[in-house]
mmCIF file of C-alpha atoms in Angstrom:
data_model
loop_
_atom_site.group_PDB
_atom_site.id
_atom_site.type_symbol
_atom_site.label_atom_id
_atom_site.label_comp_id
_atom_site.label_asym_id
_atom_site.label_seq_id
_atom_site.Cartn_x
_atom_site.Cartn_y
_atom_site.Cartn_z
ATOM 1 C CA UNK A 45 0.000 0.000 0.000
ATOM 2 C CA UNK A 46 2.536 2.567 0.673
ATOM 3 C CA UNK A 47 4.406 1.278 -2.197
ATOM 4 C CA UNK A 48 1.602 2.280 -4.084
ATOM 5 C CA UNK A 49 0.903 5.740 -2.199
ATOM 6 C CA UNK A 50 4.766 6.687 -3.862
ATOM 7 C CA UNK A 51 3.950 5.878 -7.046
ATOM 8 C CA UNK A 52 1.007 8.029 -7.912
ATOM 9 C CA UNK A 53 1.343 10.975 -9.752
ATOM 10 C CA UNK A 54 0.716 13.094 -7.093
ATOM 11 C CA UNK A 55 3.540 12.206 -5.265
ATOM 12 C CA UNK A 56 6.272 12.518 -8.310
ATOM 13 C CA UNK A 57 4.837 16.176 -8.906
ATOM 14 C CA UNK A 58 4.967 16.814 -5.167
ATOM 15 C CA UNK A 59 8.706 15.793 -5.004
ATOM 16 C CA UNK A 60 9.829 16.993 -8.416
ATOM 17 C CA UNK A 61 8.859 20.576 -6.880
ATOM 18 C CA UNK A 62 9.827 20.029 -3.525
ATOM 19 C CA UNK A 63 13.344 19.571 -4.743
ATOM 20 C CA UNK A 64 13.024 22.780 -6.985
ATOM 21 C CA UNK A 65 12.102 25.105 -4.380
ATOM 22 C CA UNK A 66 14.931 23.361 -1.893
ATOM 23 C CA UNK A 67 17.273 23.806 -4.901
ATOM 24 C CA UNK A 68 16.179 27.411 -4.888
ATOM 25 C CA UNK A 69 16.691 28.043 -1.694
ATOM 26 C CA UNK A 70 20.478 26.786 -0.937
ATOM 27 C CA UNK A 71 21.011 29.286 -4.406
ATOM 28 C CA UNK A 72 19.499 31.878 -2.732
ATOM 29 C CA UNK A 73 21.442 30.978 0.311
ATOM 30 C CA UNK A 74 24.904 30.425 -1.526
ATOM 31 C CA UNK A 75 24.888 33.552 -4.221
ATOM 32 C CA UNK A 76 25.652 36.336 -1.727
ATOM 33 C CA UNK A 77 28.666 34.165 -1.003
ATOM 34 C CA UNK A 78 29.865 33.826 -4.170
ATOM 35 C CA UNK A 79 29.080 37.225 -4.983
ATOM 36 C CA UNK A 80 31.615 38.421 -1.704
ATOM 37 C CA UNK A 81 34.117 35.902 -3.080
ATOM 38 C CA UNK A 82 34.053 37.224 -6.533
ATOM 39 C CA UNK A 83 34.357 41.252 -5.114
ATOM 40 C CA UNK A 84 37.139 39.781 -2.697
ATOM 41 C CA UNK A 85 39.341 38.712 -6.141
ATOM 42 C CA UNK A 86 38.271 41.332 -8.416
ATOM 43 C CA UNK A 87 39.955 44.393 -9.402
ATOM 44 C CA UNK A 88 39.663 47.804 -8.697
ATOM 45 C CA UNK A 89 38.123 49.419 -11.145
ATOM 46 C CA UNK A 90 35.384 46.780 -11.488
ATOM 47 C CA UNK A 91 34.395 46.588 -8.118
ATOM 48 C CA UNK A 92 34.308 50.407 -7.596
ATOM 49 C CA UNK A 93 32.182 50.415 -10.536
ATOM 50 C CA UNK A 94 29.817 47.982 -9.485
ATOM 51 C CA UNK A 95 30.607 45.705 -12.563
ATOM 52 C CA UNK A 96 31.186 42.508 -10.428
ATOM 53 C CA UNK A 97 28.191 40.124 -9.799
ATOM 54 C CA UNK A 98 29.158 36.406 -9.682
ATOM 55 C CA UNK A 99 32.391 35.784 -11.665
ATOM 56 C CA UNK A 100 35.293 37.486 -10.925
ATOM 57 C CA UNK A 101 36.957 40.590 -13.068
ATOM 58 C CA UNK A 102 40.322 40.647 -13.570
ATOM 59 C CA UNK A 103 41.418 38.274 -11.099
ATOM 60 C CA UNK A 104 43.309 40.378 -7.958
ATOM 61 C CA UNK A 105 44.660 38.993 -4.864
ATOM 62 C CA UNK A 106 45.974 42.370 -3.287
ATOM 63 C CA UNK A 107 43.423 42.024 -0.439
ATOM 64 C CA UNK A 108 44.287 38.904 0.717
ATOM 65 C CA UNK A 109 47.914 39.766 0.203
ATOM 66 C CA UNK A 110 47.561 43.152 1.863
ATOM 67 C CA UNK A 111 45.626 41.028 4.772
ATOM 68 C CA UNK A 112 47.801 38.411 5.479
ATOM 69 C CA UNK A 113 50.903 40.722 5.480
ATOM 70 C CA UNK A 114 49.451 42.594 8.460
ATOM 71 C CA UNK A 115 50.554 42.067 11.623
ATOM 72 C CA UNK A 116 47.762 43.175 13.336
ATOM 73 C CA UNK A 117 45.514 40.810 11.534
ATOM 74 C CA UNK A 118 47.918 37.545 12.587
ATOM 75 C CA UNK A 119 47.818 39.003 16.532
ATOM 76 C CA UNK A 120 43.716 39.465 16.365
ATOM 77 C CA UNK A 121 43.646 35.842 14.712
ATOM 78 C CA UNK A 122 45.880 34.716 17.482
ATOM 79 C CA UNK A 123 43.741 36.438 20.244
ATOM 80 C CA UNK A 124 40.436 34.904 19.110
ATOM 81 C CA UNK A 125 42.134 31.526 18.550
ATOM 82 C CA UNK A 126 43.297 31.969 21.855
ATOM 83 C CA UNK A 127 39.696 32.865 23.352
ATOM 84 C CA UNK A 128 37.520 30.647 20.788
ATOM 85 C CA UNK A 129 39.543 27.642 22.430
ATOM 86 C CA UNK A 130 39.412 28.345 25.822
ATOM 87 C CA UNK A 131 35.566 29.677 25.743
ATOM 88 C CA UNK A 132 34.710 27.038 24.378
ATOM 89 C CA UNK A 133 36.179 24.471 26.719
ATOM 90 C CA UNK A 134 35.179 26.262 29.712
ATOM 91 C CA UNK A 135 31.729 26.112 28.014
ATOM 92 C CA UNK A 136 31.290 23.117 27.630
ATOM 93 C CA UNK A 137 32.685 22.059 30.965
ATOM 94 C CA UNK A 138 30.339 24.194 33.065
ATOM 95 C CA UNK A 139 27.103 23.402 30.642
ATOM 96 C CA UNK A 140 28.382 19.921 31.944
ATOM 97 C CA UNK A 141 28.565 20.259 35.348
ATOM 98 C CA UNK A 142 25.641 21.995 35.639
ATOM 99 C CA UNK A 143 22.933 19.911 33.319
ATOM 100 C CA UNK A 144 23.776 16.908 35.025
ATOM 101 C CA UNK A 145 22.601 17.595 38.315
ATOM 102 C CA UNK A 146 19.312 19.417 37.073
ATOM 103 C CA UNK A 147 18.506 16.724 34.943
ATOM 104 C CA UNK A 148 17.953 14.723 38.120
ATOM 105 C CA UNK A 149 14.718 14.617 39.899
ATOM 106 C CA UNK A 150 13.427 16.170 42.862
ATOM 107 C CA UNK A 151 13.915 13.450 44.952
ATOM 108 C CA UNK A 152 17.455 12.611 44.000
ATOM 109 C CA UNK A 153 18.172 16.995 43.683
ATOM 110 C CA UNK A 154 16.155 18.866 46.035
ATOM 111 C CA UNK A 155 14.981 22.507 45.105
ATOM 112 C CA UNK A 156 15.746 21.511 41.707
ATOM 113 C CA UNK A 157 12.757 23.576 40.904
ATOM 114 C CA UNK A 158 14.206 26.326 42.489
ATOM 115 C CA UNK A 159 17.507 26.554 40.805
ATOM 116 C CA UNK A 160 15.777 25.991 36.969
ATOM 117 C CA UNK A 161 13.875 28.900 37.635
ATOM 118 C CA UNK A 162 16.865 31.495 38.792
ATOM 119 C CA UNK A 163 18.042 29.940 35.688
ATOM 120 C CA UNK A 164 15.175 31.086 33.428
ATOM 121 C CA UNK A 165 14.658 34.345 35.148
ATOM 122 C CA UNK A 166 18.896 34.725 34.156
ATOM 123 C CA UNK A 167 18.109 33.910 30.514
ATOM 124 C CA UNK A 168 15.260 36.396 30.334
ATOM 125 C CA UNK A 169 16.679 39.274 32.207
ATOM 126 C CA UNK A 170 20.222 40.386 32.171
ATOM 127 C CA UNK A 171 22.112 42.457 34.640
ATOM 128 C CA UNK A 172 22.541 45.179 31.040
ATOM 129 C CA UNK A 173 25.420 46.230 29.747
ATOM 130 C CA UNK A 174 26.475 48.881 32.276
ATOM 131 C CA UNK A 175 26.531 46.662 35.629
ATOM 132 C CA UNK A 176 27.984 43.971 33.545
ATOM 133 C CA UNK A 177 30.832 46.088 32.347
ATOM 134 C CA UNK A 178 30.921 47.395 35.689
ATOM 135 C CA UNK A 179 31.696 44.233 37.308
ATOM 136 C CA UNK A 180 33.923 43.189 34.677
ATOM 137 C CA UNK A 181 36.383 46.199 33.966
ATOM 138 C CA UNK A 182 36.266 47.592 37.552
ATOM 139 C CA UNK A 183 35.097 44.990 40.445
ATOM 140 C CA UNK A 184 37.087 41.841 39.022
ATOM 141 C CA UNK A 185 39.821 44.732 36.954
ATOM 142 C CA UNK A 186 39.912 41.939 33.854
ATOM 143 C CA UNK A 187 39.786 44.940 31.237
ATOM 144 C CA UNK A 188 42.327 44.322 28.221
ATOM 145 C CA UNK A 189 42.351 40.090 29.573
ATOM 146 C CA UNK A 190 41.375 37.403 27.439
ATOM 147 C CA UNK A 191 39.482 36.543 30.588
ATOM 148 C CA UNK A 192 37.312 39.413 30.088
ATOM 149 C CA UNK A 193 35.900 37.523 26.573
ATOM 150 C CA UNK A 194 35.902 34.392 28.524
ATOM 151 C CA UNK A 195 34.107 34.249 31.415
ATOM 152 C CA UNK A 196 30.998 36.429 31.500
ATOM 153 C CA UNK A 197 29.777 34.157 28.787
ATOM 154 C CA UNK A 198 30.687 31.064 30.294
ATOM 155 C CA UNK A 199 27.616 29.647 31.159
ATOM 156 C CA UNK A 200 24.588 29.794 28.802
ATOM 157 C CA UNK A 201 21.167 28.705 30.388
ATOM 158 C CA UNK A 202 19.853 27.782 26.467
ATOM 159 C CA UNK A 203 22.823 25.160 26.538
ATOM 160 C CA UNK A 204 22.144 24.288 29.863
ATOM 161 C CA UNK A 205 18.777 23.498 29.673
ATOM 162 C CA UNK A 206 19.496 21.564 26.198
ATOM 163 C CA UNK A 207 21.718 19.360 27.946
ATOM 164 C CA UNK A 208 19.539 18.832 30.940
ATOM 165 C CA UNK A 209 16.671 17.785 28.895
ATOM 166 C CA UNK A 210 18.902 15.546 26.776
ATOM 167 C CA UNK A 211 20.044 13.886 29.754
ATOM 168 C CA UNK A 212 16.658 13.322 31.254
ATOM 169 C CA UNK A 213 15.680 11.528 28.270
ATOM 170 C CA UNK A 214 18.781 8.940 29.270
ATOM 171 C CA UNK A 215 17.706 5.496 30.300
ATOM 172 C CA UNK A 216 17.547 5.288 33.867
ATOM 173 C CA UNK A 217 18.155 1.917 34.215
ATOM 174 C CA UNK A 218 21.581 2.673 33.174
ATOM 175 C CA UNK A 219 21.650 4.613 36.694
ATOM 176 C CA UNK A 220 20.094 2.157 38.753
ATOM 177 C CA UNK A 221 22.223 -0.667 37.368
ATOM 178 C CA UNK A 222 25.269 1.846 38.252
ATOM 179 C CA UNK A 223 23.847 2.559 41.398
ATOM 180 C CA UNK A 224 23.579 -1.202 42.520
ATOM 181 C CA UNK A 225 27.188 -1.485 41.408
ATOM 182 C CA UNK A 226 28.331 1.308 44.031
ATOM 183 C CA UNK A 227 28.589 3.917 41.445
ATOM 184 C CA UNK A 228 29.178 7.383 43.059
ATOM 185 C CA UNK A 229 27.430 10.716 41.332
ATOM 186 C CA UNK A 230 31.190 11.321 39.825
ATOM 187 C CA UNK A 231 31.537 8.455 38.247
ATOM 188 C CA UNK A 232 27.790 8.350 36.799
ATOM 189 C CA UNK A 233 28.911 11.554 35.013
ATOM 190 C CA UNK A 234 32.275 10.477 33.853
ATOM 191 C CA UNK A 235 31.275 6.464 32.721
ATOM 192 C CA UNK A 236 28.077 7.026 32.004
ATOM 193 C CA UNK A 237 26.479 9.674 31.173
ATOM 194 C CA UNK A 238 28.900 11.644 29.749
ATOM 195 C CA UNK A 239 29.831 8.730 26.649
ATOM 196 C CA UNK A 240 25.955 8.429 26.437
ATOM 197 C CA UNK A 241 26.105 12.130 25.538
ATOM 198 C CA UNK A 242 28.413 12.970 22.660
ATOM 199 C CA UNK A 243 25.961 14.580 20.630
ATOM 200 C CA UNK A 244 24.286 16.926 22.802
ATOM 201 C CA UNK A 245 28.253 17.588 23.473
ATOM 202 C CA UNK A 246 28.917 17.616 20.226
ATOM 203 C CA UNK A 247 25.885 20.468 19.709
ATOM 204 C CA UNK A 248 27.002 22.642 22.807
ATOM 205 C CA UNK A 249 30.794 22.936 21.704
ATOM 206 C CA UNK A 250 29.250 23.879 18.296
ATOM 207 C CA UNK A 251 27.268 26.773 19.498
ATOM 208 C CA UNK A 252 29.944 27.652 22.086
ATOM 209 C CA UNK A 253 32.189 27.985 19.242
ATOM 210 C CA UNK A 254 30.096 29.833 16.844
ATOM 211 C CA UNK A 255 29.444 32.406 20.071
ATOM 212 C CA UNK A 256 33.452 33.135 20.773
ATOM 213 C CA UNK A 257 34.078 33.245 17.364
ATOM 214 C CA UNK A 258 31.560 35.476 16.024
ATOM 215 C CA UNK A 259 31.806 37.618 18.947
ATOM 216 C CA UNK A 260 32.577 41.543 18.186
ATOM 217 C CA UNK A 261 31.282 44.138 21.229
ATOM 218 C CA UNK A 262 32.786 42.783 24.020
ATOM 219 C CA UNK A 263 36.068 42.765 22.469
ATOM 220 C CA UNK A 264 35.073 46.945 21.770
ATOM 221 C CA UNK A 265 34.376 47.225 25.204
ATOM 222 C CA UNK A 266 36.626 45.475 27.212
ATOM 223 C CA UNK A 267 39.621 46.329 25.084
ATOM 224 C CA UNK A 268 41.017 49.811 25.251
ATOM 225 C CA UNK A 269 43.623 49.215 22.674
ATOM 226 C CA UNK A 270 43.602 47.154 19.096
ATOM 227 C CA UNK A 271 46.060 45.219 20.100
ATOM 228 C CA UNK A 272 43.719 43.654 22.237
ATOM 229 C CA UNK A 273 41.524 43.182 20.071
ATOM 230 C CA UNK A 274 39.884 39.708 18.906
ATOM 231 C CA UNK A 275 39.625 39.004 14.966
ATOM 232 C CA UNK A 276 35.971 39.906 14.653
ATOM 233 C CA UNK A 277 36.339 43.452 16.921
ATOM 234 C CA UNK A 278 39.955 44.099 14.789
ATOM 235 C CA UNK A 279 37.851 43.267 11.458
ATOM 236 C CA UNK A 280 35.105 45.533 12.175
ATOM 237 C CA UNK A 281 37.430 48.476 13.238
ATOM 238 C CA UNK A 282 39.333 47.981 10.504
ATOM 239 C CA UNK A 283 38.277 50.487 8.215
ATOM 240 C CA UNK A 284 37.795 52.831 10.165
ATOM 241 C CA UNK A 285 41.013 53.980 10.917
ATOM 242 C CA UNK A 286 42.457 55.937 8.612
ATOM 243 C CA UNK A 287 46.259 54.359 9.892
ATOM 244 C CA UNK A 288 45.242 50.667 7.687
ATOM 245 C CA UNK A 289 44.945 51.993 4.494
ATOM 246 C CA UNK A 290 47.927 54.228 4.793
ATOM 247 C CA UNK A 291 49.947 51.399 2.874
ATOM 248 C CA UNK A 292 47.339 51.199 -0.280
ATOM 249 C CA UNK A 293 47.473 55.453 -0.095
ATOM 250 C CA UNK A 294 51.117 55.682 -0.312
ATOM 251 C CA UNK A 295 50.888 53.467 -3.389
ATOM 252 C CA UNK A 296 51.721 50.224 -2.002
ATOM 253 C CA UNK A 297 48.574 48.706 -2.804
ATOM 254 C CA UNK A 298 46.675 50.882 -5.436
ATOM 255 C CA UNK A 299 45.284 47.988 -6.868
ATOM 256 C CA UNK A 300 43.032 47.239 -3.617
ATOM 257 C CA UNK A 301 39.195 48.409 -3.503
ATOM 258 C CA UNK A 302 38.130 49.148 0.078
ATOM 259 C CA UNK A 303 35.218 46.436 -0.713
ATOM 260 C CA UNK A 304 37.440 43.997 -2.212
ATOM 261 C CA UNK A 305 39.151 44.283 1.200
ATOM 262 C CA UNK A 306 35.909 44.476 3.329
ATOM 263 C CA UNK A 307 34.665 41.337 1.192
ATOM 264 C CA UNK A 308 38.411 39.652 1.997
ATOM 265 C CA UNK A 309 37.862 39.891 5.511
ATOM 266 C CA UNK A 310 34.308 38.626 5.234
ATOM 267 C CA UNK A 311 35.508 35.377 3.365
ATOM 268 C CA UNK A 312 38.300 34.503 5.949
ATOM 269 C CA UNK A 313 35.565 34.849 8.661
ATOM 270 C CA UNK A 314 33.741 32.378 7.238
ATOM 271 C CA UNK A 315 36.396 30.352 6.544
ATOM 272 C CA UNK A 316 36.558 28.340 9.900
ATOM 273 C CA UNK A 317 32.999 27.753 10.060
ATOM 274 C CA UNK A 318 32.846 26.731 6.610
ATOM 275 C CA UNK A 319 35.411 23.915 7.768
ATOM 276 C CA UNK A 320 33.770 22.863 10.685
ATOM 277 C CA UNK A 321 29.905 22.962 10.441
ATOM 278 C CA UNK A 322 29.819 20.223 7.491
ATOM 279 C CA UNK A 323 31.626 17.502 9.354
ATOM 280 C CA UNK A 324 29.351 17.863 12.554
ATOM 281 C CA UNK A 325 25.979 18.941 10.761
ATOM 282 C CA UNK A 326 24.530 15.959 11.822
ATOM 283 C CA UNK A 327 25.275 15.689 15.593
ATOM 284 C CA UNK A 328 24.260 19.215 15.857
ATOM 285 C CA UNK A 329 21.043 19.174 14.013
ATOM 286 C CA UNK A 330 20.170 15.351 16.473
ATOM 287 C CA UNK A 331 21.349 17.172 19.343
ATOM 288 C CA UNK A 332 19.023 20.239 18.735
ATOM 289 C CA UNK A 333 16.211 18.008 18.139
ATOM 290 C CA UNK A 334 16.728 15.760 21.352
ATOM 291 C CA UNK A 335 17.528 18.479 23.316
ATOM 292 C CA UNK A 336 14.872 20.534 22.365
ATOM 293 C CA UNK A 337 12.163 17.972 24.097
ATOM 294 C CA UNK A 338 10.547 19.116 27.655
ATOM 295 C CA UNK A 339 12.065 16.805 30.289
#
């Protein structure tokens, strides 16, 4: 019967468009890429003249040249490899830490019910941006620290509660079997729960890595000087200041649109997440889906 049911002619037209507008979609998705790509190797005059659409013009690699001679660019790159690493480790560690003792029940954690919901009202209301840079630059002095990109966004309560409600949805014989065993709390987390849990793992150091990476104001804020500043805050400043385009004004690199270097930048941005997100699409879109379910 449902042999049948994909065979009719309803179906076949259903799918034959279903797969158009999908197909239309990813090109919609994937053209302003290629479009920055193409403006990133173009030249000059073409991009200044708004000549370049999908193909490049008089193929130019003075903005990645002009880029990856900089040493300001290598010592941003540096700092937010530096804090995308660490972030995300401390992350993941705390989401850890604390999901597995909320996914527990009340009778195992008492005033579990308490702590989810100083956990929600911390999600929906923040402290704002002045007590928070308050606390930060002047209370715990970590101004111009890669500590100060670190830890105020250690612990995220979305991530948290993913996890928790991911772990709830673990057997619990597993637990009682580990329990009869003489299985302390420590090593349930470690042995057991933990290697049950690779893809909602998997998912958090995804997002956590997406977060640090992508990250621009608090580098602006917590950094008085560039030097200080992470790859995304150093990007976004970067044309501003009249001091990095002194080289292509003194006639060092005439050949270089301001675009074509804006669009550069943009493309080496992308560039890690490009690299990553395909080999762990899958874990991240289960671990979304699992996580996503009310425990």
């Amino acid at each position: 019967m449902d042999k049948f049911k994909y065979d009719t002619t309803g179906y076949k037209i259903f799918t034959v468009c279903n797969y158009i507008i999908l197909t239309l979609l990813g090109l919609l998705c994937l053209f302003p890429i290629i479009h920055v790509l193409a403006v990133s190797l173009s030249g000059k005059g073409y991009v200044e003249a708004n000549l370049v659409t999908f193909l490049p013009k008089q193929i130019n690699f003075q903005s990645y040249k002009y880029i990856f001679t900089n040493t300001a660019f290598w010592r941003a790159l540096l700092r937010s490899i530096e804090r995308t690493v660490l972030g995300t480790i401390i992350t993941t560690f705390f989401t850890i830490l604390l999901a597995y003792p909320l996914s527990k029940d009340s009778n195992i954690f008492r005033f579990r019910f308490i702590y989810m919901g100083l956990l929600i009202v911390a999600m929906l209301f923040s402290g704002g941006l002045v007590p928070t840079y308050i606390l930060v630059a002047n209370t715990l002095h970590l101004k111009d620290t890669l500590w100060a990109l670190i830890l105020p966004g250690s612990v995220q309560v979305f991530l948290v509660i993913m996890m928790m409600n991911f772990m709830r949805q673990l057997p619990k014989s597993i637990e009682e079997a580990a329990y009869i065993d003489g299985a302390d709390h420590f090593a349930m987390l470690t042995m057991i729960t933990i290697p049950c849990s690779t893809t909602i793992i998997l998912t958090v150091i995804m997002f956590s890595f997406m977060n640090q990476w992508n990250s621009w104001f608090d580098g602006l804020i917590y950094s008085s000087q560039p030097q200080y500043y992470p790859l995304q805050t150093y990007l976004q400043q970067f044309l501003k200041v009249e001091d990095n385009l002194s080289g292509m004004q003194q006639g060092l690199y005439t050949e270089i649109s301001e675009n074509s270097l804006a669009c550069a930048n943009i493309i080496i941005i992308m560039l890690p997440i490009a690299l990553i997100y395909p080999k762990i699409q899958k874990y991240f879109i289960k671990g979304i889906t699992l996580g996503s379910v009310k425990g």
